[in-house]
mmCIF file of C-alpha atoms in Angstrom:
data_model
loop_
_atom_site.group_PDB
_atom_site.id
_atom_site.type_symbol
_atom_site.label_atom_id
_atom_site.label_comp_id
_atom_site.label_asym_id
_atom_site.label_seq_id
_atom_site.Cartn_x
_atom_site.Cartn_y
_atom_site.Cartn_z
ATOM 1 C CA ARG C 1 99.085 71.796 102.333
ATOM 2 C CA ILE C 2 97.375 74.550 104.226
ATOM 3 C CA VAL C 3 97.600 78.116 103.394
ATOM 4 C CA ALA C 4 96.811 80.355 106.524
ATOM 5 C CA ARG C 5 95.909 83.432 104.434
ATOM 6 C CA ASP C 6 95.799 85.545 107.763
ATOM 7 C CA LEU C 7 99.192 85.680 109.215
ATOM 8 C CA LYS C 8 99.391 88.744 111.243
ATOM 9 C CA PRO C 9 100.973 89.769 114.558
ATOM 10 C CA ASP C 10 97.393 89.241 116.147
ATOM 11 C CA ASN C 11 97.257 85.677 115.027
ATOM 12 C CA ILE C 12 100.714 84.699 116.219
ATOM 13 C CA LEU C 13 100.986 83.887 120.142
ATOM 14 C CA LEU C 14 103.959 83.166 122.227
ATOM 15 C CA ASP C 15 103.897 80.362 124.679
ATOM 16 C CA ALA C 16 105.538 80.353 128.351
ATOM 17 C CA ALA C 17 108.896 79.095 126.520
ATOM 18 C CA GLY C 18 108.890 81.888 124.019
ATOM 19 C CA HIS C 19 107.765 79.553 121.129
ATOM 20 C CA ALA C 20 105.561 81.158 118.459
ATOM 21 C CA HIS C 21 102.172 79.547 117.665
ATOM 22 C CA ILE C 22 99.954 80.431 114.580
ATOM 23 C CA THR C 23 96.274 80.711 115.547
ATOM 24 C CA ASP C 24 92.892 81.513 113.936
ATOM 25 C CA PHE C 25 92.586 79.438 110.877
ATOM 26 C CA ASN C 26 89.315 80.543 110.138
ATOM 27 C CA VAL C 27 90.010 81.722 106.654
ATOM 28 C CA ALA C 28 92.707 79.007 105.958
ATOM 29 C CA ILE C 29 92.339 76.583 103.026
ATOM 30 C CA HIS C 30 93.949 73.350 101.728
ATOM 31 C CA TYR C 31 95.987 74.067 98.598
ATOM 32 C CA SER C 32 96.248 72.099 95.510
ATOM 33 C CA GLU C 33 99.115 72.072 93.270
ATOM 34 C CA ARG C 34 96.625 71.399 90.282
ATOM 35 C CA ARG C 35 95.075 75.103 90.469
ATOM 36 C CA LEU C 36 95.788 78.531 91.828
ATOM 37 C CA HIS C 37 93.337 80.076 94.468
ATOM 38 C CA THR C 38 91.605 83.290 93.724
ATOM 39 C CA SER C 39 89.516 83.946 96.621
ATOM 40 C CA VAL C 40 90.457 86.992 98.704
ATOM 41 C CA ALA C 41 90.593 86.247 102.309
ATOM 42 C CA GLY C 42 92.800 87.491 105.263
ATOM 43 C CA SER C 43 93.659 91.121 106.539
ATOM 44 C CA MET C 44 94.495 93.531 103.624
ATOM 45 C CA ALA C 45 97.858 94.861 105.073
ATOM 46 C CA TYR C 46 99.363 91.438 105.204
ATOM 47 C CA MET C 47 97.783 90.184 101.905
ATOM 48 C CA ALA C 48 100.241 89.253 99.205
ATOM 49 C CA PRO C 49 99.985 91.083 95.644
ATOM 50 C CA GLU C 50 98.637 87.902 94.214
ATOM 51 C CA VAL C 51 95.635 87.945 96.676
ATOM 52 C CA VAL C 52 94.773 91.600 96.410
ATOM 53 C CA GLY C 53 95.275 91.528 92.571
ATOM 54 C CA ARG C 54 93.267 88.410 92.233
ATOM 55 C CA LYS C 55 96.326 86.808 89.999
ATOM 56 C CA GLY C 56 95.876 83.389 91.671
ATOM 57 C CA TYR C 57 98.235 81.953 94.591
ATOM 58 C CA THR C 58 99.353 78.805 96.549
ATOM 59 C CA TRP C 59 100.939 78.613 99.765
ATOM 60 C CA CYS C 60 103.537 81.241 98.906
ATOM 61 C CA VAL C 61 101.394 84.038 99.941
ATOM 62 C CA ASP C 62 101.837 83.086 103.575
ATOM 63 C CA TRP C 63 105.655 83.850 103.250
ATOM 64 C CA TRP C 64 104.861 87.363 102.115
ATOM 65 C CA SER C 65 102.615 87.769 105.163
ATOM 66 C CA LEU C 66 105.333 86.692 107.385
ATOM 67 C CA GLY C 67 107.766 88.902 105.689
ATOM 68 C CA VAL C 68 105.237 91.879 106.443
ATOM 69 C CA VAL C 69 104.978 90.632 110.134
ATOM 70 C CA ALA C 70 108.868 90.522 110.167
ATOM 71 C CA TRP C 71 109.130 94.135 109.015
ATOM 72 C CA GLU C 72 106.587 95.283 111.398
ATOM 73 C CA LEU C 73 108.359 93.863 114.277
ATOM 74 C CA LEU C 74 111.781 95.156 113.244
ATOM 75 C CA PHE C 75 110.809 98.852 112.068
ATOM 76 C CA HIS C 76 107.494 99.446 114.111
ATOM 77 C CA LYS C 77 105.490 99.856 110.881
ATOM 78 C CA ARG C 78 104.337 97.908 107.874
ATOM 79 C CA PRO C 79 106.164 98.224 104.474
ATOM 80 C CA PHE C 80 103.074 98.995 102.502
ATOM 81 C CA ASP C 81 100.471 101.544 103.793
ATOM 82 C CA GLY C 82 97.069 103.103 102.754
ATOM 83 C CA ARG C 83 94.133 104.577 104.709
ATOM 84 C CA THR C 84 91.643 103.071 102.703
ATOM 85 C CA ALA C 85 91.299 99.660 101.068
ATOM 86 C CA ASP C 86 91.898 100.993 97.548
ATOM 87 C CA LYS C 87 95.221 103.064 98.802
ATOM 88 C CA MET C 88 96.404 99.652 100.514
ATOM 89 C CA THR C 89 95.827 97.716 97.395
ATOM 90 C CA ASN C 90 97.700 100.154 95.293
ATOM 91 C CA SER C 91 100.501 100.259 97.769
ATOM 92 C CA ILE C 92 100.873 96.615 97.909
ATOM 93 C CA LEU C 93 100.658 96.262 94.056
ATOM 94 C CA ASN C 94 102.884 99.250 93.012
ATOM 95 C CA ASP C 95 104.879 100.917 95.799
ATOM 96 C CA PRO C 96 108.652 99.768 95.875
ATOM 97 C CA LEU C 97 110.213 98.340 99.044
ATOM 98 C CA LYS C 98 111.740 101.240 100.790
ATOM 99 C CA PHE C 99 113.858 100.383 104.138
ATOM 100 C CA PRO C 100 114.221 103.057 106.614
ATOM 101 C CA ALA C 101 117.614 104.911 106.822
ATOM 102 C CA ASP C 102 118.612 103.167 110.006
ATOM 103 C CA ALA C 103 117.453 99.842 108.806
ATOM 104 C CA ALA C 104 120.971 98.153 109.638
ATOM 105 C CA LYS C 105 120.665 98.984 113.112
ATOM 106 C CA PRO C 106 117.707 96.220 114.031
ATOM 107 C CA CYS C 107 118.238 94.196 110.789
ATOM 108 C CA SER C 108 121.468 92.520 109.441
ATOM 109 C CA PRO C 109 122.225 92.511 105.804
ATOM 110 C CA ALA C 110 121.075 88.829 105.721
ATOM 111 C CA GLY C 111 117.824 89.869 107.453
ATOM 112 C CA GLN C 112 117.251 92.649 104.967
ATOM 113 C CA ALA C 113 117.901 90.028 102.022
ATOM 114 C CA PHE C 114 115.271 87.755 103.553
ATOM 115 C CA LEU C 115 112.777 90.835 103.773
ATOM 116 C CA ARG C 116 113.529 91.707 100.149
ATOM 117 C CA GLY C 117 112.902 88.211 98.955
ATOM 118 C CA VAL C 118 109.639 87.776 100.831
ATOM 119 C CA CYS C 119 108.340 91.488 100.278
ATOM 120 C CA ALA C 120 109.818 92.881 97.131
ATOM 121 C CA SER C 121 109.063 90.236 94.712
ATOM 122 C CA ARG C 122 105.438 90.972 92.860
ATOM 123 C CA SER C 123 105.124 87.248 92.437
ATOM 124 C CA VAL C 124 106.257 85.442 95.383
ATOM 125 C CA ALA C 125 105.580 81.959 93.692
ATOM 126 C CA LEU C 126 108.351 82.836 91.242
ATOM 127 C CA TRP C 127 111.304 82.626 93.917
ATOM 128 C CA VAL C 128 109.769 79.466 95.740
ATOM 129 C CA ARG C 129 109.550 76.440 93.997
ATOM 130 C CA VAL C 130 105.961 74.940 94.444
#
């Protein structure tokens, strides 16, 4: 029942065996199924639309962030971009998800379907049962 709210490559460390560990829970919160959270916290480039749009969210926003991290690892850039906070917010809220032309090379069709599921939905909470 924790929402990390700041999943990004800098906060995922690998141990000697190659296992990933999430770090930096400074902005993490305990979530409640009784109400949605509305505070904005984390790193803008990895925030879900519900966070930047202040629509209310639960733990599902961490799936969005994980999708952005996976996208960045596969394609060496983030799926949504903006040089200012306003442009980044606009991109996250409005830009369609566009796979690179050579997306099939580093990412299988199943992997692309996963990324579409976590990054293309403008309401992550709708595809995951809370």
